[in-house]
Coordinates of N, CA and C and ligand atoms in Angstrom, one line a residue:
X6 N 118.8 85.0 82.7 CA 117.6 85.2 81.9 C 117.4 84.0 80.9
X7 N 116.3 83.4 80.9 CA 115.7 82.2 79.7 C 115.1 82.9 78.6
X8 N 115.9 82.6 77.7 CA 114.6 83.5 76.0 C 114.5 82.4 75.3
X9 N 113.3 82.1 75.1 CA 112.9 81.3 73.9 C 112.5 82.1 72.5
X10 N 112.7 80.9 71.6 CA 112.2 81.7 70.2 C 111.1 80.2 69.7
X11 N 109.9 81.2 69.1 CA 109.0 79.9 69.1 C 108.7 80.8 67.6
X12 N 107.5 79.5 66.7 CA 107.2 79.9 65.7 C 107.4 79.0 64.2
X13 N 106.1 79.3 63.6 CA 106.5 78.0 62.6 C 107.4 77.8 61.8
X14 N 107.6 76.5 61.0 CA 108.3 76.3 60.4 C 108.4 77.3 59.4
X15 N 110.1 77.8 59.1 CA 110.6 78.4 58.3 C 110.0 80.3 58.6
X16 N 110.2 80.3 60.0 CA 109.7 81.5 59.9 C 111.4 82.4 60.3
X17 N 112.5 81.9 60.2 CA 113.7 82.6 60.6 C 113.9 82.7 61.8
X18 N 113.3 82.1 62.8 CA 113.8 82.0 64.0 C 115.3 81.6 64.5
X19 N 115.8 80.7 63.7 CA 117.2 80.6 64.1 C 118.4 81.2 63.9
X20 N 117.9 82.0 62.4 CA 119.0 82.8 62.1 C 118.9 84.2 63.4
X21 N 117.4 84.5 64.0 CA 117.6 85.1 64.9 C 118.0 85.4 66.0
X22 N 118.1 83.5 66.3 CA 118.6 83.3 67.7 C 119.9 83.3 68.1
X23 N 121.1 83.2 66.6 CA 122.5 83.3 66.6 C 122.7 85.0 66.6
X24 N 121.6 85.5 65.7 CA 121.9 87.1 65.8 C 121.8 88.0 67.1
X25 N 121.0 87.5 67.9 CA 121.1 87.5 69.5 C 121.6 87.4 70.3
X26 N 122.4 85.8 70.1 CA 123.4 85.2 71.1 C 124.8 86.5 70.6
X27 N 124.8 86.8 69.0 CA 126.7 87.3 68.6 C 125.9 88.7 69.8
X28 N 124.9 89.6 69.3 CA 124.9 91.2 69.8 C 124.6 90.5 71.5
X29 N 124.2 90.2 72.2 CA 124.6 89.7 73.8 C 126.0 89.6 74.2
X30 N 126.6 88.6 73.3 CA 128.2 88.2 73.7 C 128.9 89.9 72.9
X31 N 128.6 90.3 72.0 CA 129.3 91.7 71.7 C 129.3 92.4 73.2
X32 N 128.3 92.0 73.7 CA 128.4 92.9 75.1 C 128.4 93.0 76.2
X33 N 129.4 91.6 75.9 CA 130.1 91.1 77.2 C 129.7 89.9 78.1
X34 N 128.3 90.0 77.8 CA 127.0 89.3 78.8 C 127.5 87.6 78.3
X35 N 128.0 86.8 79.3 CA 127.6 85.3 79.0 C 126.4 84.9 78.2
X36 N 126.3 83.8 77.3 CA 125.3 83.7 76.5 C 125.4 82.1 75.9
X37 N 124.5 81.6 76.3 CA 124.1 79.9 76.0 C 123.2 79.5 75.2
X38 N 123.4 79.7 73.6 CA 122.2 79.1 72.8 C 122.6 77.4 72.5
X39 N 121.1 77.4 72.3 CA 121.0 76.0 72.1 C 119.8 75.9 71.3
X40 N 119.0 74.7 70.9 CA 118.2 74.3 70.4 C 117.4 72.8 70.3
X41 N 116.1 73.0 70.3 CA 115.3 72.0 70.4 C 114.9 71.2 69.1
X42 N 114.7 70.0 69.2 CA 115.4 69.1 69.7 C 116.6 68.4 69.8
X43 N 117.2 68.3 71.0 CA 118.8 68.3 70.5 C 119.6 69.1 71.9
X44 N 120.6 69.6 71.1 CA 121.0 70.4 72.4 C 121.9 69.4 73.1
X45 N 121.9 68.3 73.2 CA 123.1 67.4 74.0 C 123.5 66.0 73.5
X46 N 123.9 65.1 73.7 CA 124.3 63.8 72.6 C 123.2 63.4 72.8
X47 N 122.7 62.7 74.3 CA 121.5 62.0 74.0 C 120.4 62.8 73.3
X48 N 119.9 64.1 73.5 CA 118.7 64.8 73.0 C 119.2 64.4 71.4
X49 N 120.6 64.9 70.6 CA 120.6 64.3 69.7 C 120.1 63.0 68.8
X50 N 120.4 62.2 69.7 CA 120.0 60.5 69.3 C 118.1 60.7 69.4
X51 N 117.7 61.3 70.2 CA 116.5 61.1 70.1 C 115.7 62.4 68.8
X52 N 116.5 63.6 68.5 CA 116.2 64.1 67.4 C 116.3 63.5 66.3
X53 N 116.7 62.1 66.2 CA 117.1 61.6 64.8 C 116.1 60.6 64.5
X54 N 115.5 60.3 65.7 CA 114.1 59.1 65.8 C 113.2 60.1 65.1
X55 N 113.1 61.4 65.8 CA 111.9 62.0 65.8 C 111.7 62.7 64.6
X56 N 113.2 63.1 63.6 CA 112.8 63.8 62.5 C 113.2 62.6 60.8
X57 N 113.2 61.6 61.9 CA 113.3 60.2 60.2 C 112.4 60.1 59.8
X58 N 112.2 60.5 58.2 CA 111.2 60.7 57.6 C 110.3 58.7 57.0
X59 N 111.8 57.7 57.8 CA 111.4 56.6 58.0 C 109.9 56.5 58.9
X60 N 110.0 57.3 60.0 CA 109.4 57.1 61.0 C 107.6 57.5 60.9
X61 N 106.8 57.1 59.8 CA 106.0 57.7 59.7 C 104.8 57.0 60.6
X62 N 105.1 56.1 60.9 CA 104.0 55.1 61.7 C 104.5 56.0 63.0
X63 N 104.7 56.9 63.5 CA 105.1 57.0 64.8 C 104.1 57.8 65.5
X64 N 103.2 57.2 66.9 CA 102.2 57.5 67.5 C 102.2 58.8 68.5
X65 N 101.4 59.5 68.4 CA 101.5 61.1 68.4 C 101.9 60.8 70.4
X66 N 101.5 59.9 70.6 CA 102.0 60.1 72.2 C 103.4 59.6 72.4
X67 N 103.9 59.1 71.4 CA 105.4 58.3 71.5 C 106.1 59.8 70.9
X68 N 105.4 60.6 70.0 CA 106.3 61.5 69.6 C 106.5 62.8 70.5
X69 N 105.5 62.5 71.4 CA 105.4 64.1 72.3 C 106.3 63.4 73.8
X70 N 106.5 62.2 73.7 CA 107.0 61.8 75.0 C 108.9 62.0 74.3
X71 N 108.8 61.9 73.2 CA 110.5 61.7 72.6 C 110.9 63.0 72.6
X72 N 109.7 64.1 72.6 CA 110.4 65.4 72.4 C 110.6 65.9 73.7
X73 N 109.6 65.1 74.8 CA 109.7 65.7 76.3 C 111.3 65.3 76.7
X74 N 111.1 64.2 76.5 CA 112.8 63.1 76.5 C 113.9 64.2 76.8
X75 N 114.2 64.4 75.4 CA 115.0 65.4 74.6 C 115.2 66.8 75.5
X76 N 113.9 67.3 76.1 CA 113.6 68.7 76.6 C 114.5 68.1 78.1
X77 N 114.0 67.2 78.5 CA 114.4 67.0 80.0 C 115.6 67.0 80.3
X78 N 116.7 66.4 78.9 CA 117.8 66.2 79.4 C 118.8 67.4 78.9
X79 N 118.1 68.4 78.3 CA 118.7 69.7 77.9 C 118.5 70.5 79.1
X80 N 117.4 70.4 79.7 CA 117.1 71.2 81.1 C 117.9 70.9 82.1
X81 N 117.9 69.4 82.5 CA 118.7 69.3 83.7 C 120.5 69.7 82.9
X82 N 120.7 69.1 82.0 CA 122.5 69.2 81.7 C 122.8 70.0 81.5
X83 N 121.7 71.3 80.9 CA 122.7 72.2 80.2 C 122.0 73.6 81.0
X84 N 120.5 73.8 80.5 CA 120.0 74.7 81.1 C 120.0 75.3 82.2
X85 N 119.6 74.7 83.1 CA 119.6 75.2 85.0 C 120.6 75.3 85.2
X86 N 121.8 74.8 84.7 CA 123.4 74.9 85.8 C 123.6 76.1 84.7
X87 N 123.7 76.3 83.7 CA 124.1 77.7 83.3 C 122.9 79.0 83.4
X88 N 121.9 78.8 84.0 CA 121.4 79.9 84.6 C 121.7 79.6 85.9
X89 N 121.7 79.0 86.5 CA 122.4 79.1 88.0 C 123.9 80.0 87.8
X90 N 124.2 79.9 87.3 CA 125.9 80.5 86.9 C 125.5 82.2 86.7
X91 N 124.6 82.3 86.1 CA 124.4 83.7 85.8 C 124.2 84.1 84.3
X92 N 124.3 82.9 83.6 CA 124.6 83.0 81.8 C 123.2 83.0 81.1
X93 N 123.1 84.3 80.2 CA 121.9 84.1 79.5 C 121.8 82.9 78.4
X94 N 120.1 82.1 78.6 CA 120.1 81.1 78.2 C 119.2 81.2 77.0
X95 N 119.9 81.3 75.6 CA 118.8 81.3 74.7 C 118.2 79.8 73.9
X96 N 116.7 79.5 73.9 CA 116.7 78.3 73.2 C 116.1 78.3 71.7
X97 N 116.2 77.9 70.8 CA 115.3 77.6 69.4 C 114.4 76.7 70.0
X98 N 113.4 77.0 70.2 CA 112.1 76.3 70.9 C 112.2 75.6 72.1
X99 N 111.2 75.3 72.6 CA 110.7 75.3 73.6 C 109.8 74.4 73.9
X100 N 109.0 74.7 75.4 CA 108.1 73.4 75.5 C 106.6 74.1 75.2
X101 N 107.0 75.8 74.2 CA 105.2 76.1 73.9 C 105.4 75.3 72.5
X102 N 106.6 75.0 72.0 CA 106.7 73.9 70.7 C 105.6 72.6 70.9
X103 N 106.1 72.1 72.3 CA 104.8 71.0 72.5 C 103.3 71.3 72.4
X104 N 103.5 72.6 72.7 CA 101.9 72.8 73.5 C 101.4 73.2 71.6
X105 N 102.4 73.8 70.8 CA 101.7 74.3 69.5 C 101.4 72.7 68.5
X106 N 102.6 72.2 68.5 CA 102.3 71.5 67.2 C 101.9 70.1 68.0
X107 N 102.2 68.9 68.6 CA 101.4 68.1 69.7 C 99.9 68.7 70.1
X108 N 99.9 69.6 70.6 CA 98.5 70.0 71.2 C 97.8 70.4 70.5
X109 N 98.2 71.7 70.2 CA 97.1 72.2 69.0 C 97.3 71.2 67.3
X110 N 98.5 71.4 67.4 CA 98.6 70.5 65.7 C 98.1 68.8 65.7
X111 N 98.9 68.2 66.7 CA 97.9 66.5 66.8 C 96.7 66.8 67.4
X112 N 96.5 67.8 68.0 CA 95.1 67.3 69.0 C 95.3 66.6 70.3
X113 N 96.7 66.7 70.9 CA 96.3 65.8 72.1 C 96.0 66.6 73.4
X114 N 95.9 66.1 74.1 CA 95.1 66.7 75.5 C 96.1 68.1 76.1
X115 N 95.5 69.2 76.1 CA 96.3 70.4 76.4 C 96.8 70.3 77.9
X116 N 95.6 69.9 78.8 CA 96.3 69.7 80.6 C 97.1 68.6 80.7
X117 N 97.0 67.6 79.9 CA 97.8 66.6 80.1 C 99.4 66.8 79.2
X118 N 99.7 67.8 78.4 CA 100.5 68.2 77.7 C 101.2 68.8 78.9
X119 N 100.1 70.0 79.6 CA 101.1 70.6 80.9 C 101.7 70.2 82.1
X120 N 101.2 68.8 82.3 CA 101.7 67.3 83.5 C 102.6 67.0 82.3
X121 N 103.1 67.2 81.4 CA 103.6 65.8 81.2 C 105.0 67.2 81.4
X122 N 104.5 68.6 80.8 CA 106.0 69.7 80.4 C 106.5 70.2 81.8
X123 N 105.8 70.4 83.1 CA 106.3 70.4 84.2 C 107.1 69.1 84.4
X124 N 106.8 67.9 84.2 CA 107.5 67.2 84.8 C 108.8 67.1 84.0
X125 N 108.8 67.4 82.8 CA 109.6 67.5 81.7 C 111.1 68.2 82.1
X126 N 110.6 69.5 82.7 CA 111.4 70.9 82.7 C 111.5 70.8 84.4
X127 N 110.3 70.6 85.0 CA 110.5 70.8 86.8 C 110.0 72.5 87.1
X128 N 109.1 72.4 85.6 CA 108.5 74.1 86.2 C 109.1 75.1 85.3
X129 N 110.5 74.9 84.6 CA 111.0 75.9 84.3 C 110.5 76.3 83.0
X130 N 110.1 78.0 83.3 CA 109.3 78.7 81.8 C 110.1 79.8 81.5
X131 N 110.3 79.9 80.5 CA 111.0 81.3 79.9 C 110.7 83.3 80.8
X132 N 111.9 83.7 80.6 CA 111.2 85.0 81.1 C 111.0 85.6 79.5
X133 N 111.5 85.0 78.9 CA 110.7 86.0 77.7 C 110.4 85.1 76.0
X134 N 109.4 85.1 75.5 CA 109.7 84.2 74.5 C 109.2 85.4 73.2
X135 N 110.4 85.2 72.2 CA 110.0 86.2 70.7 C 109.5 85.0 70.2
X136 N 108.0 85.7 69.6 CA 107.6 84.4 68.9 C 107.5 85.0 67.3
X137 N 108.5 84.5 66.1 CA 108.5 84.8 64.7 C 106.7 84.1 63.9
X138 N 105.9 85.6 63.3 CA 105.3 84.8 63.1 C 105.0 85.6 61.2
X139 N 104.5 84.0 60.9 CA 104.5 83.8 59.3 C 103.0 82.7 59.3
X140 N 102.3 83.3 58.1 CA 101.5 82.0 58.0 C 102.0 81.0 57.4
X141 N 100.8 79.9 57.6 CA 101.7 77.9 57.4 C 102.3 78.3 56.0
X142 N 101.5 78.4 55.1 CA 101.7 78.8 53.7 C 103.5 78.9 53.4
X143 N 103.6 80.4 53.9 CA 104.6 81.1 53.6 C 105.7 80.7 54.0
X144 N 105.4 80.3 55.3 CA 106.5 79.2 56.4 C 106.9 77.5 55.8
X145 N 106.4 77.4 55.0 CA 106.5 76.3 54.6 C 107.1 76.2 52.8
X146 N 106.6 77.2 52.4 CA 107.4 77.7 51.2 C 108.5 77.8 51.3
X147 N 108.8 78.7 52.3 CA 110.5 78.6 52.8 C 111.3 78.2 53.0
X148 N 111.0 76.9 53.8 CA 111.4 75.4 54.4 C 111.2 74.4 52.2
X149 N 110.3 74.8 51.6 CA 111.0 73.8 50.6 C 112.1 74.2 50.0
X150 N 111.8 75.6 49.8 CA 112.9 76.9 49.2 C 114.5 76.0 49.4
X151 N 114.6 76.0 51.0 CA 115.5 75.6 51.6 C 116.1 74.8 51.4
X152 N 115.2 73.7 51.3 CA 115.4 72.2 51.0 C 116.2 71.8 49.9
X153 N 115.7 72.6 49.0 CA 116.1 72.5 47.4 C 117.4 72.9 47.4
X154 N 117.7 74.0 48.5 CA 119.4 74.1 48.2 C 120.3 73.6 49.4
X155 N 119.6 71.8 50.0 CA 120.0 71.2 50.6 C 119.7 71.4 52.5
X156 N 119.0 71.9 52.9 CA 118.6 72.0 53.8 C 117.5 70.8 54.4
X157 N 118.1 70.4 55.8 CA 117.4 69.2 56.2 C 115.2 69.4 55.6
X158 N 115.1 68.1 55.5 CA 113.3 68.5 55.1 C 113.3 67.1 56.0
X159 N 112.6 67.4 57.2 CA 112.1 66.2 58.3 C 110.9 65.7 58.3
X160 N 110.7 65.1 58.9 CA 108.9 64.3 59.3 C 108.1 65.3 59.6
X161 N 108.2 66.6 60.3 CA 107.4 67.6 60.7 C 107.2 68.3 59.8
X162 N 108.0 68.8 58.9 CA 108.1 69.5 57.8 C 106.7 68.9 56.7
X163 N 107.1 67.3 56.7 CA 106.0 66.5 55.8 C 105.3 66.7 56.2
X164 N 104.4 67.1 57.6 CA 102.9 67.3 58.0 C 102.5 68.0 57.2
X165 N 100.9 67.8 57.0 CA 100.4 68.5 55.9 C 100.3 70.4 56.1
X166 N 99.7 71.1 55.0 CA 99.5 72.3 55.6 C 98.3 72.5 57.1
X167 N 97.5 71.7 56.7 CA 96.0 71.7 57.4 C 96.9 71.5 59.0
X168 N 97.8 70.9 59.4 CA 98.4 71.0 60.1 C 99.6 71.9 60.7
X169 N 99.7 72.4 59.8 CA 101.0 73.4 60.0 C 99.7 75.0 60.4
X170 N 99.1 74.3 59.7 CA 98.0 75.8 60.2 C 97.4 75.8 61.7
X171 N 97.0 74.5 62.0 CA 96.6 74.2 63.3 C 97.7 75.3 64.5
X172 N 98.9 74.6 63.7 CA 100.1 75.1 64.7 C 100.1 76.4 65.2
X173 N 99.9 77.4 63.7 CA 100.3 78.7 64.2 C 98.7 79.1 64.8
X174 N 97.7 78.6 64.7 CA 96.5 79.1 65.1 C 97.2 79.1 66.5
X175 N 97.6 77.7 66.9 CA 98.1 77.4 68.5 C 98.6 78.2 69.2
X176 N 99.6 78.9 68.5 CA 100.6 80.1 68.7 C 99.7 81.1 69.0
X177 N 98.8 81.3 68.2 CA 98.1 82.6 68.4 C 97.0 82.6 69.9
X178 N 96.6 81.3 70.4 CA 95.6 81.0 71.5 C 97.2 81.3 72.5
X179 N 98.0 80.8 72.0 CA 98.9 80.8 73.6 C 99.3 81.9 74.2
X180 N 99.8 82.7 73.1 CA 100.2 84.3 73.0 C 98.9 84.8 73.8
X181 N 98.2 84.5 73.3 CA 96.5 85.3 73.8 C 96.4 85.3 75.0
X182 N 96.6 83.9 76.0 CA 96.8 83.4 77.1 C 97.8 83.9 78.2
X183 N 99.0 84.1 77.7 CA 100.7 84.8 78.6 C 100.8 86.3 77.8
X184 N 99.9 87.1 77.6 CA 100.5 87.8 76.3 C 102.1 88.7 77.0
X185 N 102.3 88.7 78.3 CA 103.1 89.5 79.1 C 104.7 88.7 78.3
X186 N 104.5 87.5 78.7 CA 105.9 86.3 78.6 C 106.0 86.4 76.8
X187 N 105.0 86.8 76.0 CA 105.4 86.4 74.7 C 105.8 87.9 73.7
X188 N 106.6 88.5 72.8 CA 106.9 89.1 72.1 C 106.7 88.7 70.3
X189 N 105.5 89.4 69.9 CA 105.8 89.2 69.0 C 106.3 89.6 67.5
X190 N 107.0 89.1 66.8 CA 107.7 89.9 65.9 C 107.2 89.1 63.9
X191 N 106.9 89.8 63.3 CA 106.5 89.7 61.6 C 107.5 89.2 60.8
X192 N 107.5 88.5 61.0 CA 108.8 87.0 59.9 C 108.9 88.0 59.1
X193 N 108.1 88.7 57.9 CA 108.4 88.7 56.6 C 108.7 89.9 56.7
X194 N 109.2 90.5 57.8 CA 110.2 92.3 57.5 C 111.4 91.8 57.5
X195 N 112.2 92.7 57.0 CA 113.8 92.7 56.7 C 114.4 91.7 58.0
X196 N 116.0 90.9 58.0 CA 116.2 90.4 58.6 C 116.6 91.3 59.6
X197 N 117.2 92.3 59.3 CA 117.9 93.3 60.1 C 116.9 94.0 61.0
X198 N 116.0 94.7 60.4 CA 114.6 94.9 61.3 C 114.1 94.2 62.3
X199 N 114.3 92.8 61.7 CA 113.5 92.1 62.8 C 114.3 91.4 63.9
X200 N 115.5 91.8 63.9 CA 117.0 91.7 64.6 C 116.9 92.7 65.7
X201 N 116.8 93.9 65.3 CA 116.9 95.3 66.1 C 115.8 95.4 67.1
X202 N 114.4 94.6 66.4 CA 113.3 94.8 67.4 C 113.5 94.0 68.8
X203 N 114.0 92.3 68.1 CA 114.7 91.4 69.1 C 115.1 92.3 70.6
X204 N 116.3 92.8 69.8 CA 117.0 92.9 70.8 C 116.5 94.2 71.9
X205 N 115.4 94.9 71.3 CA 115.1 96.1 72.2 C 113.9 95.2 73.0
X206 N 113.2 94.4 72.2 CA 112.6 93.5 73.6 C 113.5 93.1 74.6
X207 N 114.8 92.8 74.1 CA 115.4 92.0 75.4 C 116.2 92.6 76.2
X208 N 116.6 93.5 75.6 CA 116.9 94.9 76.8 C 116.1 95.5 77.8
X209 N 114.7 95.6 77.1 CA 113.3 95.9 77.9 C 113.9 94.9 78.7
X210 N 113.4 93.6 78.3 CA 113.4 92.5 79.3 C 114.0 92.7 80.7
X211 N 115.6 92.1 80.1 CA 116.8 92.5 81.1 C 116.9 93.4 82.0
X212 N 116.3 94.7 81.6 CA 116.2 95.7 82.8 C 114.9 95.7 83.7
X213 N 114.1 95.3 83.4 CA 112.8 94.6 84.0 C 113.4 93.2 85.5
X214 N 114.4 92.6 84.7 CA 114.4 91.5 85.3 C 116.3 92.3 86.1
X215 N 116.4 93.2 86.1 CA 118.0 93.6 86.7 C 117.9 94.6 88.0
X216 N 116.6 95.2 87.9 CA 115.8 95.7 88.4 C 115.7 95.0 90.0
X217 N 116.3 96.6 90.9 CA 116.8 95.7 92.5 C 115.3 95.9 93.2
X218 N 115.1 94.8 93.8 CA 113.6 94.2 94.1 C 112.9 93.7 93.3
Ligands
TYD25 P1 114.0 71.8 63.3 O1 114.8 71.3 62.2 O2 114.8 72.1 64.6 O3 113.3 73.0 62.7 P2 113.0 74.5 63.1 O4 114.1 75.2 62.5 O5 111.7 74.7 62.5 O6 113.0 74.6 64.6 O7 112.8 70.9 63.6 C1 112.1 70.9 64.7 C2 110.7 70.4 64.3 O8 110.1 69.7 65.5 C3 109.8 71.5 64.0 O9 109.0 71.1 62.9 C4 108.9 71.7 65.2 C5 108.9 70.3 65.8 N1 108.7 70.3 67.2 C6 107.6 69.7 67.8 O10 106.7 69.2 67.0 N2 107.4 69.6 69.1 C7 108.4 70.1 70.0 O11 108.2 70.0 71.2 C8 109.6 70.7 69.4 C9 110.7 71.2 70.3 C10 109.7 70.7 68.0

């Protein structure tokens, strides 16, 4: 099984995705988180172009090709051979990350975003994605919150709000679009709450997908 966790900045998605991976491995089930961008040495090297806050001249097609980069070599190295194995594969974003903040957030071409993510991935799409959601506002309050007590603050982060808004509007057209593939869950309830719901989606999920025939 593939889970993604999508959703804007500072909406707690990662602290949910380790709360996921411990209650899975509590029970027994193989379990492979990871995270975008990044995820392997090289994806790392190319996470470090993409979130230098040096890098501000950087051209919205150079930036969506760096993040495809990154996605491709997490897929072939790490992804596919541990779902071939049988290990649940959880990621901190995804390639609807491209389609939200590139597509909807720069504006670049949505069908050509989807040529560019098949060729990226080779097809491969989540059987389930929790998407944490928060407006830009609040999601971004969080992320300076953060910052202040030392928490990375990257080049995406610096997009403006008018952008960060784009994003989650994006979120909300895509969800609209797959609503079957997408789960979604209210950033600003308790962490624990929004932990418990997680995982009863992904139990749904799992027995959906364990399910003979
Ligand atoms: P990261 O520090 O991993 O933050 P987060 O905890 O929000 O995931 O930063 C990843 C940033 O990169 C985040 O602002 C979203 C952005 N991003 C894209 O713009 N496109 C992509 O395809 C991906 C994977 C991430």
């Amino acid at each position: 099984m593939f889970i993604t966790f999508e959703g804007p900045d500072g909406s707690g998605k990662s602290t949910q995705a380790v709360l996921l991976a411990d209650y899975l491995r509590a029970q027994g089930r193989p379990v492979y988180l990871t995270h975008e961008p990044g995820g392997t040495e090289i994806g790392d090297q190319v996470r470090q172009v993409l979130h230098d806050l040096k890098n501000q001249g950087m051209h919205a097609a150079t930036e969506v090709l760096l993040y495809a980069a990154s996605r491709a070599q997490l897929v072939a190295q790490e992804i596919r051979p541990r779902l071939a194995a049988g290990e649940i594969v959880i990621c901190d974003r995804y390639a609807d990350s491209t389609l939200a903040y590139q597509g909807y957030g720069r504006g670049l071409d949505l069908k050509a975003l989807h040529h560019l993510l098949d060729f990226a991935t080779g097809g491969l799409t989540p059987d389930l994605t929790l998407y944490l959601d928060i407006s830009a506002e609040a999601g971004l309050q969080r992320r300076q919150h953060a910052a202040e007590d030392g928490a990375e603050w990257n080049r995406m982060d610096a997009q403006s709000l008018e952008f960060h808004r784009r994003v989650r509007e994006g979120y909300v057209a895509l969800i609209a679009g797959d609503p079957v593939r997408w789960v979604t869950v209210e950033a600003a309830n308790e962490r624990d709450a929004i932990h418990k719901q997680i995982c009863a989606a992904v139990l749904y999920r799992l027995a959906e997908l364990e399910k003979p025939g």
